[in-house]
PDB file of C-alpha atoms in Angstrom:
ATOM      1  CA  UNK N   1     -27.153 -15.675  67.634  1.00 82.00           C
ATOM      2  CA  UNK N   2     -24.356 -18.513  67.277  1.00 88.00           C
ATOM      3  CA  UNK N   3     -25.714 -21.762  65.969  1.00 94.00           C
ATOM      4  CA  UNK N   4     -23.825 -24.785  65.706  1.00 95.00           C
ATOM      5  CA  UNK N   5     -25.196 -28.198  64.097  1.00 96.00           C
ATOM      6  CA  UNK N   6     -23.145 -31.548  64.186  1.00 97.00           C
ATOM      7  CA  UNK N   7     -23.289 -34.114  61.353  1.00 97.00           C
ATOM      8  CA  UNK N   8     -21.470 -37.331  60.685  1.00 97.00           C
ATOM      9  CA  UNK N   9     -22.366 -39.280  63.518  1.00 96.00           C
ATOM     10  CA  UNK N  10     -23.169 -43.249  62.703  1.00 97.00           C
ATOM     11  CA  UNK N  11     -23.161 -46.888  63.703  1.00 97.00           C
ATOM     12  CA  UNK N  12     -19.336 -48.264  63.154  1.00 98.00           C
ATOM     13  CA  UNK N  13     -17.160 -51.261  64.061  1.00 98.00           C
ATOM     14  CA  UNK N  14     -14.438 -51.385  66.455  1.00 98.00           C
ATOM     15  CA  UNK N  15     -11.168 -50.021  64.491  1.00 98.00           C
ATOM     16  CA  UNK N  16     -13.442 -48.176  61.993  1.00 98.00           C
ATOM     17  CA  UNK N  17     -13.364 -44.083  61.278  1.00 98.00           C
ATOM     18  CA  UNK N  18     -15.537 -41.337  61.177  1.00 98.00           C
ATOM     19  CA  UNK N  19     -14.909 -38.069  60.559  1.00 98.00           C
ATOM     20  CA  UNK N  20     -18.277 -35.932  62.348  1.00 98.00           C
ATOM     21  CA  UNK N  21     -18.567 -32.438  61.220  1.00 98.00           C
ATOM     22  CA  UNK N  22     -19.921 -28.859  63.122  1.00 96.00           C
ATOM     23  CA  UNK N  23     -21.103 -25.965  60.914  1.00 94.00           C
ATOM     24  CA  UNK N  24     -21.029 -22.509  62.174  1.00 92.00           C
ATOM     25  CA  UNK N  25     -23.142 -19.901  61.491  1.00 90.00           C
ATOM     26  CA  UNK N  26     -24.593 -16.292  63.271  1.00 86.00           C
ATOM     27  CA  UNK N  27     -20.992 -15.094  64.151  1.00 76.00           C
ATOM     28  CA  UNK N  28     -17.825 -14.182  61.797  1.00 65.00           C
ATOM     29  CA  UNK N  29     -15.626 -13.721  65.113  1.00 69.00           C
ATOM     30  CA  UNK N  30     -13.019 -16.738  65.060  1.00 73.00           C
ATOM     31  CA  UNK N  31     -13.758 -18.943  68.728  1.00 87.00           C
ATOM     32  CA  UNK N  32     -12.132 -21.365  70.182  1.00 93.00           C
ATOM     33  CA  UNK N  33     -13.447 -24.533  69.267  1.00 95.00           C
ATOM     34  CA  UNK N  34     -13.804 -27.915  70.689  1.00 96.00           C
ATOM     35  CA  UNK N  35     -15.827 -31.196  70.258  1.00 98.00           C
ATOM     36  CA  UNK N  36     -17.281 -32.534  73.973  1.00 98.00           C
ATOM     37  CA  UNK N  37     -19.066 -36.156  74.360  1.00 98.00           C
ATOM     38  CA  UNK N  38     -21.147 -37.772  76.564  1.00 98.00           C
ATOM     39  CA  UNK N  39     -21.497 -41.132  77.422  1.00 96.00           C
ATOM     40  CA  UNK N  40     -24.712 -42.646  79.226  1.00 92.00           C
ATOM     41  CA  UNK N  41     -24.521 -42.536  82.820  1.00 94.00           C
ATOM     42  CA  UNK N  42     -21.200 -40.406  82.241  1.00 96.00           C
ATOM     43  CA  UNK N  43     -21.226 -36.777  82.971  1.00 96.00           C
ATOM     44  CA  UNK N  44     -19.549 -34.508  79.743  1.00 97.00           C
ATOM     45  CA  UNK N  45     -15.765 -34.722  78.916  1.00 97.00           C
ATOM     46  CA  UNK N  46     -13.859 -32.499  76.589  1.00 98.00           C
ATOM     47  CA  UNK N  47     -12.280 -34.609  73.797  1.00 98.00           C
ATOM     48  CA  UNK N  48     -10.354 -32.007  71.685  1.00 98.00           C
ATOM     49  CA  UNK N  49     -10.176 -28.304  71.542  1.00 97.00           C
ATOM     50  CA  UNK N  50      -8.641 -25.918  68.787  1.00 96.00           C
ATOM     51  CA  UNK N  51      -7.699 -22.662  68.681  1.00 93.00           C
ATOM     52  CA  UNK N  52      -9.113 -19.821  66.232  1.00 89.00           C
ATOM     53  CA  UNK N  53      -6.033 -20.370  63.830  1.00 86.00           C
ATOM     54  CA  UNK N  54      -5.552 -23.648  64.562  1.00 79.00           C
ATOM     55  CA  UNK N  55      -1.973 -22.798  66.364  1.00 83.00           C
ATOM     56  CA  UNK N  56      -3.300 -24.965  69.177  1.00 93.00           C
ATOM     57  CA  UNK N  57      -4.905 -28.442  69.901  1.00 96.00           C
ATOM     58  CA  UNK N  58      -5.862 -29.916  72.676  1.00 96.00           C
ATOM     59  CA  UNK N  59      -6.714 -33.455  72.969  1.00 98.00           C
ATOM     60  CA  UNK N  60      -8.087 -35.732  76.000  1.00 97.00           C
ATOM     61  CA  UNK N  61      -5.504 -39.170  76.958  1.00 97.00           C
ATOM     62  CA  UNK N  62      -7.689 -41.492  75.672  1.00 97.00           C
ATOM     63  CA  UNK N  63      -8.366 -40.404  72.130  1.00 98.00           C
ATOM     64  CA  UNK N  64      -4.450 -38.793  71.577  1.00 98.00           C
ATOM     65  CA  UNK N  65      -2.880 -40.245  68.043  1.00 97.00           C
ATOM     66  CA  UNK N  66      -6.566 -41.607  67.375  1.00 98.00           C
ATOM     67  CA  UNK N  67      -8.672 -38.347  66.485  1.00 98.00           C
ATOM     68  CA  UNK N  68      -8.070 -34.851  64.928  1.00 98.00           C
ATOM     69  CA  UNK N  69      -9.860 -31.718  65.404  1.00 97.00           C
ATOM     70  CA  UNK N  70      -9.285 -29.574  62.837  1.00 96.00           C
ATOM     71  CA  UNK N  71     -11.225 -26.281  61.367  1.00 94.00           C
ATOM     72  CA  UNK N  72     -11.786 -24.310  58.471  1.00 93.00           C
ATOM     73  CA  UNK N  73     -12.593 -20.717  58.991  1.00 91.00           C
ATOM     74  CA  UNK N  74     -13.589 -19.862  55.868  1.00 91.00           C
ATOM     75  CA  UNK N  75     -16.325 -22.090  56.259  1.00 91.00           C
ATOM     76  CA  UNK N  76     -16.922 -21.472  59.607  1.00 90.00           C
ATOM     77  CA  UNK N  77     -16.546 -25.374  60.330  1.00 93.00           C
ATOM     78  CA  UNK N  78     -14.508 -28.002  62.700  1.00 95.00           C
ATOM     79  CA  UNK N  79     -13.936 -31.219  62.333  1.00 97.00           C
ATOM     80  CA  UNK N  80     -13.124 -34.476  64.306  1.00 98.00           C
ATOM     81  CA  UNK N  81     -11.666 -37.065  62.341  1.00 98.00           C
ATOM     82  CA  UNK N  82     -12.138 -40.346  64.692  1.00 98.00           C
ATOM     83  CA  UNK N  83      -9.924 -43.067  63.719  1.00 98.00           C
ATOM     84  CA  UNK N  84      -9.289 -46.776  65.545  1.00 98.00           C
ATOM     85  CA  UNK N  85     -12.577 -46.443  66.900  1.00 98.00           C
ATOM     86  CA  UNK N  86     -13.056 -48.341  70.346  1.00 98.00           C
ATOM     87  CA  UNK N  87     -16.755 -49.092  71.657  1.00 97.00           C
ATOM     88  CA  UNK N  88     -15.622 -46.633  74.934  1.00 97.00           C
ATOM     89  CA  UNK N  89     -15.956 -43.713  72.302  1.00 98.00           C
ATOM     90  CA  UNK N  90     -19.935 -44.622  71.960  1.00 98.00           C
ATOM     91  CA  UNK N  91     -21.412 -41.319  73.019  1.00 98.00           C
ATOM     92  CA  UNK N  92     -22.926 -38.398  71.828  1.00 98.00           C
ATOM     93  CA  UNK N  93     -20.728 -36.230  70.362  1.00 98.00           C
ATOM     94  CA  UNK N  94     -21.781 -32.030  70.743  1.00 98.00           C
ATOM     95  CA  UNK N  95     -19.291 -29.226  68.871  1.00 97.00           C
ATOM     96  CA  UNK N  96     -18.994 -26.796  71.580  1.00 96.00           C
ATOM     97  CA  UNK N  97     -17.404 -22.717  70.672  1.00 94.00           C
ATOM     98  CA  UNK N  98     -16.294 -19.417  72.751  1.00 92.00           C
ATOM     99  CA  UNK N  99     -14.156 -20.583  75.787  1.00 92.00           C
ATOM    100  CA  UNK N 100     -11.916 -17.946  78.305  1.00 91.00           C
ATOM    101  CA  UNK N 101      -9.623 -20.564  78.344  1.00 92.00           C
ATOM    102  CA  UNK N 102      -9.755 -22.782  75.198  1.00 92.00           C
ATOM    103  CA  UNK N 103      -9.073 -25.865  76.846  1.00 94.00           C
ATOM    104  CA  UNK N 104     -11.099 -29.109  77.292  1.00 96.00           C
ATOM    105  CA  UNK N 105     -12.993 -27.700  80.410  1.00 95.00           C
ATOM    106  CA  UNK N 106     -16.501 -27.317  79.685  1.00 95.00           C
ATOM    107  CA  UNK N 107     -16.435 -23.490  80.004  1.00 95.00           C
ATOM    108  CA  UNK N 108     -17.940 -22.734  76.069  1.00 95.00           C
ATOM    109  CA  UNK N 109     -20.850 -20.023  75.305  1.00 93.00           C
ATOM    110  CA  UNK N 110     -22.144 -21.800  72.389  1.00 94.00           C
ATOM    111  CA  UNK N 111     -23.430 -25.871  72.159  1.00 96.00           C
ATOM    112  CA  UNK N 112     -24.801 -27.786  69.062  1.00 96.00           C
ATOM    113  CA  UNK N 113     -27.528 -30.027  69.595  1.00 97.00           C
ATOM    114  CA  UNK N 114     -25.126 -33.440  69.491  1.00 97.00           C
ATOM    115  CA  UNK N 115     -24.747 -36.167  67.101  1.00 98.00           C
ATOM    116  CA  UNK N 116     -24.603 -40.492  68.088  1.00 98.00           C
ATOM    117  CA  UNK N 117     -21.708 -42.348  67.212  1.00 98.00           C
ATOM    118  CA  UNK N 118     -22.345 -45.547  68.493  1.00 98.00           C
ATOM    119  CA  UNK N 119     -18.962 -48.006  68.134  1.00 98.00           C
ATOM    120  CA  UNK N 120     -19.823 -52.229  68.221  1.00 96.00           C
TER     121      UNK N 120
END
């Protein structure tokens, strides 16, 4: 059973960084990976994506030369790094694994349970 639990999520001013966290466990096959948000009143969007060896990325317009998804497999872990944070990027964030098409189209098995990062 793959489990997946988000941290780093937080209150932060416009231009500010965060760097949110997803921790892996239940599975030692290497996924795709990707981090998804959600907005209120928005449906779900695919923000960045990463292959199992990190050969690929995949990142939405918006957020391109402003986050990083990154991943280390040895501790079964991905990362965003968010940086130049606008208040459009206030949403919930949720670390999403296992696509057929590692992409940003929300086609992945496995879903955390979502973290806030709320930008003012």
């Amino acid at each position: 059973h793959v489990q997946l639990v988000e941290s780093g999520g937080g209150s932060v001013e416009a231009g500010g960084s965060l760097t949110l966290s997803c921790a892996a466990s239940g599975t030692q096959i290497m996924h795709c990976m990707a981090w998804f948000r959600q907005a209120p009143g928005k449906s779900r969007e695919g923000v960045a994506a990463i292959s199992p060896f990190s050969s690929n990325t995949f990142y939405e317009e918006s957020v391109k030369g402003r986050f990083t998804i990154s991943r280390n497999n040895a501790k079964n872990a991905v990362y965003l790094q968010m940086d130049s944070l606008k208040s459009e990027d206030t949403a919930t964030y949720y670390c999403a694994a296992h696509s057929p098409t590692c992409s940003l189209t929300d086609d992945y098995q496995y879903w955390g349970q979502g973290t806030q990062v709320t930008v003012s």
